[in-house]
PDB file of C-alpha atoms in Angstrom:
ATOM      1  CA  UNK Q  30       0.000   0.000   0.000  1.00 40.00           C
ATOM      2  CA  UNK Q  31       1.224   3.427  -0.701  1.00 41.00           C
ATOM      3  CA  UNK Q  32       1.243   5.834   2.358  1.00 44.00           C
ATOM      4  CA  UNK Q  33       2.230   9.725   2.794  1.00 43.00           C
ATOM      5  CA  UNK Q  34       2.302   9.708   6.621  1.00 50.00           C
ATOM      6  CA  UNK Q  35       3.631   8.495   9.999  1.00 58.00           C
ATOM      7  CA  UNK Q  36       0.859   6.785  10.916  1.00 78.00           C
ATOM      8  CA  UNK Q  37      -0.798  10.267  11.904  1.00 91.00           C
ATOM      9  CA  UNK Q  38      -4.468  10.028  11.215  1.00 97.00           C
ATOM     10  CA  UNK Q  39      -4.729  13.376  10.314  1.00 98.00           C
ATOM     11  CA  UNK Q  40      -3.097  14.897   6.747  1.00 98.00           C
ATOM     12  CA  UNK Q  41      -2.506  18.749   5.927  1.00 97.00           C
ATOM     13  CA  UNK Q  42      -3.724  20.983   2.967  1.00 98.00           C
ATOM     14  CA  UNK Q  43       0.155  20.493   2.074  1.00 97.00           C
ATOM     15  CA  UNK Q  44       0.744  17.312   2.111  1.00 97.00           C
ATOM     16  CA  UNK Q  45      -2.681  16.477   0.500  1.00 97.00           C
ATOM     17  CA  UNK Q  46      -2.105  18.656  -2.609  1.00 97.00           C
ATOM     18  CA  UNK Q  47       1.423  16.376  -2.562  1.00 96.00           C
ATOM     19  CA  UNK Q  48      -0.507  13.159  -2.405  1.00 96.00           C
ATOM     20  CA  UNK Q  49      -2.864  13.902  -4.982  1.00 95.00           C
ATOM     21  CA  UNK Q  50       0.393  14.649  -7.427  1.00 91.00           C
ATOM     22  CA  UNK Q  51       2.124  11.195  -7.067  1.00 91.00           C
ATOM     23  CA  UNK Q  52       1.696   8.503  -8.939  1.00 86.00           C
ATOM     24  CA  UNK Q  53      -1.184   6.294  -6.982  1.00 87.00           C
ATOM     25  CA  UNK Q  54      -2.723   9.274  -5.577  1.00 93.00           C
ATOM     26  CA  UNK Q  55      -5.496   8.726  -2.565  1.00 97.00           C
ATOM     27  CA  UNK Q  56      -9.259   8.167  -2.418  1.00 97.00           C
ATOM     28  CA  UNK Q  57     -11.035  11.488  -2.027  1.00 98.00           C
ATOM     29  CA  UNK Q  58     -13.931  11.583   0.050  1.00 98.00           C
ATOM     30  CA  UNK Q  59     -16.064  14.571   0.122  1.00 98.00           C
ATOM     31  CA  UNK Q  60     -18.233  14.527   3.338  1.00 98.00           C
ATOM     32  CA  UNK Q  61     -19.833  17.730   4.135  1.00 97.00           C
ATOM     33  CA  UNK Q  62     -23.464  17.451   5.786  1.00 94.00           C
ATOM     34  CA  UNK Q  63     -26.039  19.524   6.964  1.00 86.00           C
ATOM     35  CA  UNK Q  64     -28.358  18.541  10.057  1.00 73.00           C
ATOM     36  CA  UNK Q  65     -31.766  18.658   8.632  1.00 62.00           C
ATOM     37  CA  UNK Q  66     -33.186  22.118  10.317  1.00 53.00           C
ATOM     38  CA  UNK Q  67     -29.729  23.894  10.891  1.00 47.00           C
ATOM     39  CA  UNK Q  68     -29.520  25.810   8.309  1.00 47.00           C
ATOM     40  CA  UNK Q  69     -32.258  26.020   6.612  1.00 55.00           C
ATOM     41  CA  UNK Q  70     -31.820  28.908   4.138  1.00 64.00           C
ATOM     42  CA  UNK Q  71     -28.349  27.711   3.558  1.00 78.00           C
ATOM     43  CA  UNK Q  72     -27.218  25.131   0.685  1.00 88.00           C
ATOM     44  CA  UNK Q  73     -27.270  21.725   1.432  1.00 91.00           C
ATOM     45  CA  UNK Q  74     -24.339  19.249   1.744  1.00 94.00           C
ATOM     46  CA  UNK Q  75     -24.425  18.158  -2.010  1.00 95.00           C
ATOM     47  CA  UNK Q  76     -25.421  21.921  -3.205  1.00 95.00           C
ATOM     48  CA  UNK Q  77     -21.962  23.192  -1.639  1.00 96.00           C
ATOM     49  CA  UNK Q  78     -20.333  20.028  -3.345  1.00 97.00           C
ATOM     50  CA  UNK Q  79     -21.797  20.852  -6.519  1.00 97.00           C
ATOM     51  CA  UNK Q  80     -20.569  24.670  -6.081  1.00 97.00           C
ATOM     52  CA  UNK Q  81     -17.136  23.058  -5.825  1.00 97.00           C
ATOM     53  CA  UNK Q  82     -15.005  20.556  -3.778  1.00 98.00           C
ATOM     54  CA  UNK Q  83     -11.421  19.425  -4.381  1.00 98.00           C
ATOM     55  CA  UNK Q  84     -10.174  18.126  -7.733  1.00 97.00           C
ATOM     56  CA  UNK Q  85     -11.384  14.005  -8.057  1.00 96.00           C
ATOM     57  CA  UNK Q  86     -13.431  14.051  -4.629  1.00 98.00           C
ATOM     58  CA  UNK Q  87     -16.951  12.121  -4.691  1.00 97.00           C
ATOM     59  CA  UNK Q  88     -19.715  13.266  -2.826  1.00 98.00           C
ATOM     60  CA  UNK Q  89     -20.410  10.973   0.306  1.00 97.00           C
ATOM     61  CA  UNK Q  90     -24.103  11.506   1.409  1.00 96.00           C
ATOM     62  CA  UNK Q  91     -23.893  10.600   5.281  1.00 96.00           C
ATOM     63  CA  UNK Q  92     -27.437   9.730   5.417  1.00 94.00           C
ATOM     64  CA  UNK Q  93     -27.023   6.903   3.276  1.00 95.00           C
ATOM     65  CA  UNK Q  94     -23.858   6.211   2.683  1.00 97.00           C
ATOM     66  CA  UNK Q  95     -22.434   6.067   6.231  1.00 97.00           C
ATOM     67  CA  UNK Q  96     -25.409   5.047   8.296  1.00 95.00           C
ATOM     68  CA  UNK Q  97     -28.545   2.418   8.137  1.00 94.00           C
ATOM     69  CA  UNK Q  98     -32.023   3.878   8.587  1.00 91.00           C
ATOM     70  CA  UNK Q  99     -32.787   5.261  11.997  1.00 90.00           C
ATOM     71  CA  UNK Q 100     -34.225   2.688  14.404  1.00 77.00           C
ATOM     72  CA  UNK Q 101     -37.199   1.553  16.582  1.00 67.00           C
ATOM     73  CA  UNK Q 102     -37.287   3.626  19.964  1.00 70.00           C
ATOM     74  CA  UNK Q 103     -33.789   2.847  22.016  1.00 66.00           C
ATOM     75  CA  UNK Q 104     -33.007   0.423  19.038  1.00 76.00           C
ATOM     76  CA  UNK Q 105     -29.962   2.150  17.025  1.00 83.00           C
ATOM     77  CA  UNK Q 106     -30.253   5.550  17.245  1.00 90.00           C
ATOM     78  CA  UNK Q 107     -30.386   8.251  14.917  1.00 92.00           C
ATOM     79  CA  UNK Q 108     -27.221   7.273  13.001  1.00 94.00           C
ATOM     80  CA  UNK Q 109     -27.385   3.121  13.599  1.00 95.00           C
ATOM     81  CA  UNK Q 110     -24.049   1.654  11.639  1.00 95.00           C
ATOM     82  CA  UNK Q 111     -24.381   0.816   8.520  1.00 95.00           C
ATOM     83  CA  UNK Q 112     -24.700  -2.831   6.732  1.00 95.00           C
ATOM     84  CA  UNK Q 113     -20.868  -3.686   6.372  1.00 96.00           C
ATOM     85  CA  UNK Q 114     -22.319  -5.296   2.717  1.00 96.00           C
ATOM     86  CA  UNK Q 115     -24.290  -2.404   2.111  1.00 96.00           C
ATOM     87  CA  UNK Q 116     -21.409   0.304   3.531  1.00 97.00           C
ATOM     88  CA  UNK Q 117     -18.748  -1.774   1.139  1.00 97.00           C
ATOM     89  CA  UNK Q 118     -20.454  -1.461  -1.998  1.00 97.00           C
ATOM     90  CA  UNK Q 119     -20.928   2.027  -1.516  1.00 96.00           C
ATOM     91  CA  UNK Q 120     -16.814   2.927  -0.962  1.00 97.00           C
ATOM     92  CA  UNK Q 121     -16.330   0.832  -3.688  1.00 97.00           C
ATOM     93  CA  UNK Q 122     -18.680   2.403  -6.050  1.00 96.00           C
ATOM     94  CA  UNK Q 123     -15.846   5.829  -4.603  1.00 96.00           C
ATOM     95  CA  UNK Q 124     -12.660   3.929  -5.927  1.00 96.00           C
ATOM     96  CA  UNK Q 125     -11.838   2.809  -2.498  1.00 98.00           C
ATOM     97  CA  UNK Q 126      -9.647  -0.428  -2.216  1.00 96.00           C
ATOM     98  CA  UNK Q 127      -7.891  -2.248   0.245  1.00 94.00           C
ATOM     99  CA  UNK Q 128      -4.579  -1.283  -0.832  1.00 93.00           C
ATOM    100  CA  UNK Q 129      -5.194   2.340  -1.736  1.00 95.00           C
ATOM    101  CA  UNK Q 130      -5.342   5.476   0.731  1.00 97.00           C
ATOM    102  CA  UNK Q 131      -8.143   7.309   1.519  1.00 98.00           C
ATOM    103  CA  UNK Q 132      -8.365  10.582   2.661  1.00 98.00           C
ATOM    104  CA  UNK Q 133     -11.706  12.496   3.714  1.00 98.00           C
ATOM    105  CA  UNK Q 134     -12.683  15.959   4.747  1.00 98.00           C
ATOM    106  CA  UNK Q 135     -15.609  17.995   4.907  1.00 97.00           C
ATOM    107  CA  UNK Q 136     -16.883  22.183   5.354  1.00 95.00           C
ATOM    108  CA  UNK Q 137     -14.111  22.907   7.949  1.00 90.00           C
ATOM    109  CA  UNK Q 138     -13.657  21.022  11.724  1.00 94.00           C
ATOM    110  CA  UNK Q 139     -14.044  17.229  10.612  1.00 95.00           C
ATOM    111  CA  UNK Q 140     -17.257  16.846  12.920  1.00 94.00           C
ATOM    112  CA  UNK Q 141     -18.866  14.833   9.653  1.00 96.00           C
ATOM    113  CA  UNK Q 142     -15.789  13.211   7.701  1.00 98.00           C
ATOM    114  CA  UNK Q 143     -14.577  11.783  10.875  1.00 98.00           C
ATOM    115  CA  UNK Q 144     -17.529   9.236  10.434  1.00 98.00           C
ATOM    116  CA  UNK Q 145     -16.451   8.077   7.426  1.00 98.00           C
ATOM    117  CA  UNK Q 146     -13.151   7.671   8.943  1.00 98.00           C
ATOM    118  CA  UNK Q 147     -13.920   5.467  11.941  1.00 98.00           C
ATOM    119  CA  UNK Q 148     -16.246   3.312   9.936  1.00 98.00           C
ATOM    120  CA  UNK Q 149     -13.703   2.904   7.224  1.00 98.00           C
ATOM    121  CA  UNK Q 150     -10.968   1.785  10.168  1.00 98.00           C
ATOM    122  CA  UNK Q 151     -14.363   0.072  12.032  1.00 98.00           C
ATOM    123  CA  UNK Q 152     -14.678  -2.317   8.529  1.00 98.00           C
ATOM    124  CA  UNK Q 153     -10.544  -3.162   8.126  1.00 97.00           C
ATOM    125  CA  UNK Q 154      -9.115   0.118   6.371  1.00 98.00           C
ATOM    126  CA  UNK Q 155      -5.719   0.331   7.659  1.00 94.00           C
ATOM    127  CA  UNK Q 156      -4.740   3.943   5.683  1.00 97.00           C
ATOM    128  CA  UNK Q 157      -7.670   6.874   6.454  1.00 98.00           C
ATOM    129  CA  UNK Q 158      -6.857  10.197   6.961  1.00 98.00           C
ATOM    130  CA  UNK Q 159      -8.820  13.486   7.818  1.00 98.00           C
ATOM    131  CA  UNK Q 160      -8.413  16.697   5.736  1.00 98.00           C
ATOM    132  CA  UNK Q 161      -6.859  18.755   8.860  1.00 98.00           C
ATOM    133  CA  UNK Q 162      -9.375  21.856   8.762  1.00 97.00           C
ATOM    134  CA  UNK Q 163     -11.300  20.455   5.826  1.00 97.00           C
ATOM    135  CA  UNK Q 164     -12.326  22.093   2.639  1.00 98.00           C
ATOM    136  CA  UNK Q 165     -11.946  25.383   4.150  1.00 97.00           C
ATOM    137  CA  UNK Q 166      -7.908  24.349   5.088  1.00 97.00           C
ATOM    138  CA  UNK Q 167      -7.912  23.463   1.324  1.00 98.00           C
ATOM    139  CA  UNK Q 168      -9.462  27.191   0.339  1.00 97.00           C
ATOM    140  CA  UNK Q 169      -7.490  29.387   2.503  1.00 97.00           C
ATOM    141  CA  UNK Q 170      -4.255  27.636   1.054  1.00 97.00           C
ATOM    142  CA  UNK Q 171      -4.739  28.886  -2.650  1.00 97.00           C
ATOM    143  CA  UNK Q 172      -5.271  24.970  -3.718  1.00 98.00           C
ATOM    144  CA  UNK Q 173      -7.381  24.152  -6.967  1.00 97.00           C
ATOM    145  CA  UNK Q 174     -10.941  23.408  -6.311  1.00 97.00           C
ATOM    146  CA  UNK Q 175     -13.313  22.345  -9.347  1.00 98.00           C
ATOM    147  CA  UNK Q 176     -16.957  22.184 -10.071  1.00 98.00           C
ATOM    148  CA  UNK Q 177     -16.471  18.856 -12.224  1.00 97.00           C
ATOM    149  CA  UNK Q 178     -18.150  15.563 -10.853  1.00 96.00           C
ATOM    150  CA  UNK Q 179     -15.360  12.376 -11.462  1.00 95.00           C
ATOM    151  CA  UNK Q 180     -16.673   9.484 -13.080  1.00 91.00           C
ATOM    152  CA  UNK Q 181     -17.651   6.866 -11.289  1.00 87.00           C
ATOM    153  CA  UNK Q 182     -14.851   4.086 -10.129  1.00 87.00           C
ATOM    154  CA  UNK Q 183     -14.751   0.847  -8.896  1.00 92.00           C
ATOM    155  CA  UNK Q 184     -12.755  -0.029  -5.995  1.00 96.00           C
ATOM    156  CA  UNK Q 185     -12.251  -3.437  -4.385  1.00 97.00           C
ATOM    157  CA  UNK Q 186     -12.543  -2.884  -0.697  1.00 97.00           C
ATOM    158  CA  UNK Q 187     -14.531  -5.716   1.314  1.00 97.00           C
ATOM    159  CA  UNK Q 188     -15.419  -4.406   4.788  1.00 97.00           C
ATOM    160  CA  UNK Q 189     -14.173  -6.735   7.931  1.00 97.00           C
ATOM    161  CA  UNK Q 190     -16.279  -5.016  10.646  1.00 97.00           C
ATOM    162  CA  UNK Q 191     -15.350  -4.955  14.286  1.00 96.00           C
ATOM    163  CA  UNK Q 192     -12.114  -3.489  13.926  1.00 97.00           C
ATOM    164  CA  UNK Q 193     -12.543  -0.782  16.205  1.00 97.00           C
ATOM    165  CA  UNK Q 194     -14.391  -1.248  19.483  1.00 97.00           C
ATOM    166  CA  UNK Q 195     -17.292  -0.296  20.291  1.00 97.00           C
ATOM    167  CA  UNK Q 196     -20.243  -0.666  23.472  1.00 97.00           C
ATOM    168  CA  UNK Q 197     -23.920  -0.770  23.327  1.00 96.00           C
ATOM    169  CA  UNK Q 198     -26.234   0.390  25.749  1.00 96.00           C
ATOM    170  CA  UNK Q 199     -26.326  -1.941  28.582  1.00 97.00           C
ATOM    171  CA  UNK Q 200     -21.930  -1.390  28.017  1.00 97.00           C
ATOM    172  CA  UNK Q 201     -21.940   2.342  27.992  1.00 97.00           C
ATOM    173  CA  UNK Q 202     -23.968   2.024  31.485  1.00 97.00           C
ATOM    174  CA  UNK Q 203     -21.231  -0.073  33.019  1.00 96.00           C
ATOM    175  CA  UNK Q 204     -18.691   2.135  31.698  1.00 95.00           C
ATOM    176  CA  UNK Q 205     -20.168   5.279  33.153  1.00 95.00           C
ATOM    177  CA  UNK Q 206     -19.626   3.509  36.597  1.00 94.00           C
ATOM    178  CA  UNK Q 207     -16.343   1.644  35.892  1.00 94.00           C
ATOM    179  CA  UNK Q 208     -14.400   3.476  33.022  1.00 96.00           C
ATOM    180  CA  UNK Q 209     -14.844   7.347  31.608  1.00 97.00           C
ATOM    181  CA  UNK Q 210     -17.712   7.918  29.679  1.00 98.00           C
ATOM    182  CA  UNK Q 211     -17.354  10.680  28.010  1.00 98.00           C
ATOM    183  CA  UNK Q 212     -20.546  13.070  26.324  1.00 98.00           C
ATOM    184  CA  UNK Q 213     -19.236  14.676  23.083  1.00 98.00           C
ATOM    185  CA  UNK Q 214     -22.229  17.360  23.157  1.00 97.00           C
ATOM    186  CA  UNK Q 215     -22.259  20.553  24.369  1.00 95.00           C
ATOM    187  CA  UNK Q 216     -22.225  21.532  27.642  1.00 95.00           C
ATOM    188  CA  UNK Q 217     -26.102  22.930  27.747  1.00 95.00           C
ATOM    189  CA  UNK Q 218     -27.132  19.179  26.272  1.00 96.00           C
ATOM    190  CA  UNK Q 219     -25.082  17.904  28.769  1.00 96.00           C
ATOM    191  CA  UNK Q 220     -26.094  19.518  31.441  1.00 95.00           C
ATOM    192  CA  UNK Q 221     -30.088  19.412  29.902  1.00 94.00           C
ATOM    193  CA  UNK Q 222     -30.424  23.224  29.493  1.00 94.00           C
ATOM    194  CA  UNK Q 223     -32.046  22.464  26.241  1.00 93.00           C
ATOM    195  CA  UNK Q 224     -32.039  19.549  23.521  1.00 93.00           C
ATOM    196  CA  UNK Q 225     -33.185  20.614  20.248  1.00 91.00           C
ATOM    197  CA  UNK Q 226     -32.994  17.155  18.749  1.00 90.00           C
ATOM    198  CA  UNK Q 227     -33.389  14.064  20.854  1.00 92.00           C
ATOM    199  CA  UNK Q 228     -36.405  13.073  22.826  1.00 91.00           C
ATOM    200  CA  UNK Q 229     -35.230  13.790  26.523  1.00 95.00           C
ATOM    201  CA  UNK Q 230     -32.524  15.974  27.785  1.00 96.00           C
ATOM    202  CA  UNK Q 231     -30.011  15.694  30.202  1.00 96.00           C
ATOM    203  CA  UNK Q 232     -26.971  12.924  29.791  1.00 97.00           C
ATOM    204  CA  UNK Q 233     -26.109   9.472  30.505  1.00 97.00           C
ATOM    205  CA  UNK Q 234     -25.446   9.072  34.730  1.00 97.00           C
ATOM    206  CA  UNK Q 235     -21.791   9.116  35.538  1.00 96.00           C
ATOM    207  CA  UNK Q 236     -20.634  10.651  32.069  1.00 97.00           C
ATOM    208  CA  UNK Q 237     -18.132  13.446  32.057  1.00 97.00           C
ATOM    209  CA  UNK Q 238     -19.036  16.599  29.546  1.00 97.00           C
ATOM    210  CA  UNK Q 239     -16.021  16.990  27.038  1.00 97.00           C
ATOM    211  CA  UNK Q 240     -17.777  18.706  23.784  1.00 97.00           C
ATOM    212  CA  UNK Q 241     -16.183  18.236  20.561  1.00 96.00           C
ATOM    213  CA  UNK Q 242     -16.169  21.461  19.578  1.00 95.00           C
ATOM    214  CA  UNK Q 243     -13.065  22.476  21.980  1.00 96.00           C
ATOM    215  CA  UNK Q 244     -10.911  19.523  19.906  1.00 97.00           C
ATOM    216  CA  UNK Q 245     -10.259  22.178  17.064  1.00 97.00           C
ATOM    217  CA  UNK Q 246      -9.114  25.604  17.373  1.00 96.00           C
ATOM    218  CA  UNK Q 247     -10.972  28.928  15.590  1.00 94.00           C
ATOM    219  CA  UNK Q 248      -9.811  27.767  11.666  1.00 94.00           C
ATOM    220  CA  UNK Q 249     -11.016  24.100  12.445  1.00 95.00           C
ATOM    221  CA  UNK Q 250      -8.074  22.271  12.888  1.00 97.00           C
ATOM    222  CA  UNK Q 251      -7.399  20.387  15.490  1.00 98.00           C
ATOM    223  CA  UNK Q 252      -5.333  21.190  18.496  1.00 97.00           C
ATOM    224  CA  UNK Q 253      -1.943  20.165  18.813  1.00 96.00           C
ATOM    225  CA  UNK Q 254      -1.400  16.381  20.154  1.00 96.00           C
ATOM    226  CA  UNK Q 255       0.313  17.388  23.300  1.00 97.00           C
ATOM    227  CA  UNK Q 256      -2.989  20.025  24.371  1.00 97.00           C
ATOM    228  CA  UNK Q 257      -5.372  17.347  23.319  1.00 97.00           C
ATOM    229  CA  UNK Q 258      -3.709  14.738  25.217  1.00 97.00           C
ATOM    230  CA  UNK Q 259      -3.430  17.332  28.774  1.00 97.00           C
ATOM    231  CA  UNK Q 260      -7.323  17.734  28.005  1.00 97.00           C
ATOM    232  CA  UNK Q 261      -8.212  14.356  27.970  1.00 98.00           C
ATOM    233  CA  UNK Q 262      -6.144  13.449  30.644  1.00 97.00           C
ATOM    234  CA  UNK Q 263      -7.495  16.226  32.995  1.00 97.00           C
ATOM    235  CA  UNK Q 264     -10.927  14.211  32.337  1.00 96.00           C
ATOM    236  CA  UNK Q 265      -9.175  10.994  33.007  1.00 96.00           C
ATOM    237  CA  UNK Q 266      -8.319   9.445  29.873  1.00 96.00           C
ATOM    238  CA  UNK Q 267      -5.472   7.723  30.312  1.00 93.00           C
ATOM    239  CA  UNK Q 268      -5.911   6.232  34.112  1.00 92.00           C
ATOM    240  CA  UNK Q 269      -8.981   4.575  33.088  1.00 93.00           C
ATOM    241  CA  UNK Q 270     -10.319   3.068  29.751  1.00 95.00           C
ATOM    242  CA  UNK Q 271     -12.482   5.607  27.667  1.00 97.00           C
ATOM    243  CA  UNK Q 272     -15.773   5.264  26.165  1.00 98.00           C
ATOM    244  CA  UNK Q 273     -17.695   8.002  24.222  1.00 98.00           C
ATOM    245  CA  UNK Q 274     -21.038   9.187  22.999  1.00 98.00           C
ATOM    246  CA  UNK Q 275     -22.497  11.937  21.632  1.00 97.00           C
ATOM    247  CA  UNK Q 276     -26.012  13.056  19.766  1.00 96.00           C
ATOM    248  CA  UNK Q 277     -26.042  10.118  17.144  1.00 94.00           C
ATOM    249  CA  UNK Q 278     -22.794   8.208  17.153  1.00 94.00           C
ATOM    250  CA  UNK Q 279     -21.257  10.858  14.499  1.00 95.00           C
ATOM    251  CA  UNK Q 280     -19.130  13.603  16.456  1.00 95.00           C
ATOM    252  CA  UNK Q 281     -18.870  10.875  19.034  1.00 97.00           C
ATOM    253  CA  UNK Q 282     -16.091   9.939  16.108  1.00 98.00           C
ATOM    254  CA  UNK Q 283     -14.411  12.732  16.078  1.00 98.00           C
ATOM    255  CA  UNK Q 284     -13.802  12.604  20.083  1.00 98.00           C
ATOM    256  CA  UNK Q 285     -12.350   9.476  19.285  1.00 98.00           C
ATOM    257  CA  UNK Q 286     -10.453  10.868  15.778  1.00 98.00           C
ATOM    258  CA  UNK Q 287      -9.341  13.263  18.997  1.00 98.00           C
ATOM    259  CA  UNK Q 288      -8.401  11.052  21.209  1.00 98.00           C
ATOM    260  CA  UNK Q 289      -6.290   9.063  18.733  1.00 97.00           C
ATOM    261  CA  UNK Q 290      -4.304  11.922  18.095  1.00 97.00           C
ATOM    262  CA  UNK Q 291      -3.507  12.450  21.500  1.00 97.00           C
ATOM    263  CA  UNK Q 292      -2.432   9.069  21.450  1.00 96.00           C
ATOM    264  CA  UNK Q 293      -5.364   8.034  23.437  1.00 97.00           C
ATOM    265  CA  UNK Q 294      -7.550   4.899  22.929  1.00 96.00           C
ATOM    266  CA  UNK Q 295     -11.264   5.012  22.870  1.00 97.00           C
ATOM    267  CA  UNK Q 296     -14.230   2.884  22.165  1.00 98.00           C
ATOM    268  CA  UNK Q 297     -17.354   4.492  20.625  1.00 98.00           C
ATOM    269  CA  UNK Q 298     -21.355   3.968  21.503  1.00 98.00           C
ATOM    270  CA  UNK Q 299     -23.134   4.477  17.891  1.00 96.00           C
ATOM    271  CA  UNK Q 300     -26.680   4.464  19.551  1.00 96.00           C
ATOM    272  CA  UNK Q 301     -25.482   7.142  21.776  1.00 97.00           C
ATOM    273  CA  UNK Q 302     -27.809   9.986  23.167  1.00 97.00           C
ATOM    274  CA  UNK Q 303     -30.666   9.459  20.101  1.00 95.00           C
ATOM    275  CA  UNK Q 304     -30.681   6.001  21.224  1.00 95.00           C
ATOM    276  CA  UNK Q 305     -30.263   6.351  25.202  1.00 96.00           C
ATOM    277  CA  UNK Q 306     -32.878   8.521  25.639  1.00 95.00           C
ATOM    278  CA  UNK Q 307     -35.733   6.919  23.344  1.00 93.00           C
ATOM    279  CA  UNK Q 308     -35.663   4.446  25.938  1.00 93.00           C
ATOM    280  CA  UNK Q 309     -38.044   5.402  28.476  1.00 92.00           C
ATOM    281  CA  UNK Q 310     -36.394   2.229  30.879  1.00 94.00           C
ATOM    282  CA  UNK Q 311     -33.472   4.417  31.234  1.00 96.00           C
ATOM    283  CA  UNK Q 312     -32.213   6.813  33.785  1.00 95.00           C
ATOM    284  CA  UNK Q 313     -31.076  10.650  32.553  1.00 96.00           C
ATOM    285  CA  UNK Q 314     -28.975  12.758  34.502  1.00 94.00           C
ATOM    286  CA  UNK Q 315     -29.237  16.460  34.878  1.00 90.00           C
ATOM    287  CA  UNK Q 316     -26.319  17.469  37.023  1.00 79.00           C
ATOM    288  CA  UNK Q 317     -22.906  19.139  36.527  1.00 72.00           C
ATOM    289  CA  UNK Q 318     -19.895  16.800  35.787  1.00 70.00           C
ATOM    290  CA  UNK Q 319     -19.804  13.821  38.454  1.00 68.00           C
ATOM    291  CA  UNK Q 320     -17.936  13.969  41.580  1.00 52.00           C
TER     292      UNK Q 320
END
């Protein structure tokens, strides 16, 4: 396999636009989303695509592409993971192959394309990298961007899901009690101030607030490994084994994406808050961070 990196999971605007000129250039991924009712007098996820995304990138619809239909009440979620069959003929239909890198990146702060990352590494890709800062990185460093559409490819990639860890319900429970559980939201979902989405608010009892948003700095890219890793370890990463959740199981990725960078192991819970609190049979918490 051809690789441009350390092992870093994270690739510049630089190094990117020296990828893309070799001669087995990576698997572009172009992941921006819009939550349905956030913006809704601004261009959708595939309207922004269309008005231009990096040379040779195809559009990934996160809907579809990286997530199965939401489920029954406290059955999946929001977000549930996706079919491995059904998630592997859809990277391969994007060029993506076993033996090929992949790189993804979305509007700015990786919060979607850090998805597609973990389920790519979740179903056996061993080379996935996020666009550090995202399409806006790519913008503010003079790089080519182009309206064109690529042609359909076909890649050869055959998912082997279960290669990242991850907890259910009943799991993220025990780890709350047992392990750091950390709540990806932010603070006022947390803390129940207001939930604009989900049917309860409040958190899961025993998990420690740590929104995603502080991962990157004010341009979107993420903080340097050595303040991630003195964040996460003032939370307690580190001394015990680390769990995390968030709305729908998608910025819950890029706490782990974090965490990884850090140097920081973490398991994920895909049902997360959509699926936690659509069961009536369990307990919500409304308090400031445990003692």
């Amino acid at each position: 396999m051809t690789t441009y990196h350390d092992g870093s999971p994270l690739i510049s605007a630089a190094e990117l636009s020296g990828a893309l000129g070799s001669a087995r250039p990576p698997v572009l991924l172009d992941v921006r989303y819009v939550l349905v009712g956030a913006a809704p007098t601004g261009p959708t996820a595939i309207e922004q695509y269309r008005a231009g995304h990096l040379p040779g990138a195809h559009f990934v619809e996160l809907d579809r592409d990286l997530a199965a239909p939401p489920g029954a009440p406290g059955r999946g979620g929001r977000h549930p993971l996706p079919d491995p069959e059904e998630f592997g003929a859809a990277m391969r239909r994007f060029g993506v192959s076993g033996d090929r890198p992949v790189v993804v990146y979305d509007g700015a702060a990786g919060l979607s394309a850090a998805r597609a990352w973990w389920l790519l590494r979740w179903a056996g890709h061993s080379d996935v990298r996020v666009l550090d800062g995202g399409f806006a990185a790519w913008r503010a460093a003079g790089l080519p961007v182009t309206t064109e559409v690529p042609a359909p490819e076909q890649g050869d990639f055959k998912p082997l899901p279960g290669q990242l860890p991850t907890v259910d319900a009943d799991g993220a429970a025990a780890w709350a009690r047992s392990g750091l559980l950390l709540d990806a939201r932010a603070g006022e979902r947390y803390r129940g101030e207001t939930e604009p989405v989900d049917p309860r608010a409040g958190h899961i009892p025993g998990a420690v607030s740590a929104p995603t948003a502080e991962n990157v700095g004010p341009d979107g890219r993420f903080r340097p490994a050595a303040e991630l890793a003195e964040r996460f370890r003032g939370l307690g990463a580190g001394e015990r084994e680390t769990a995390v959740y968030c709305g729908s199981g998608v910025t819950a990725a890029h706490q782990v994406l974090a965490l990884e960078v850090a140097g920081l192991p973490a398991t994920l819970y895909p049902g997360s808050w959509s699926e936690w609190s659509s069961d009536a049979g369990r307990p919500v918490a409304v308090t400031e961070q445990p003692g």
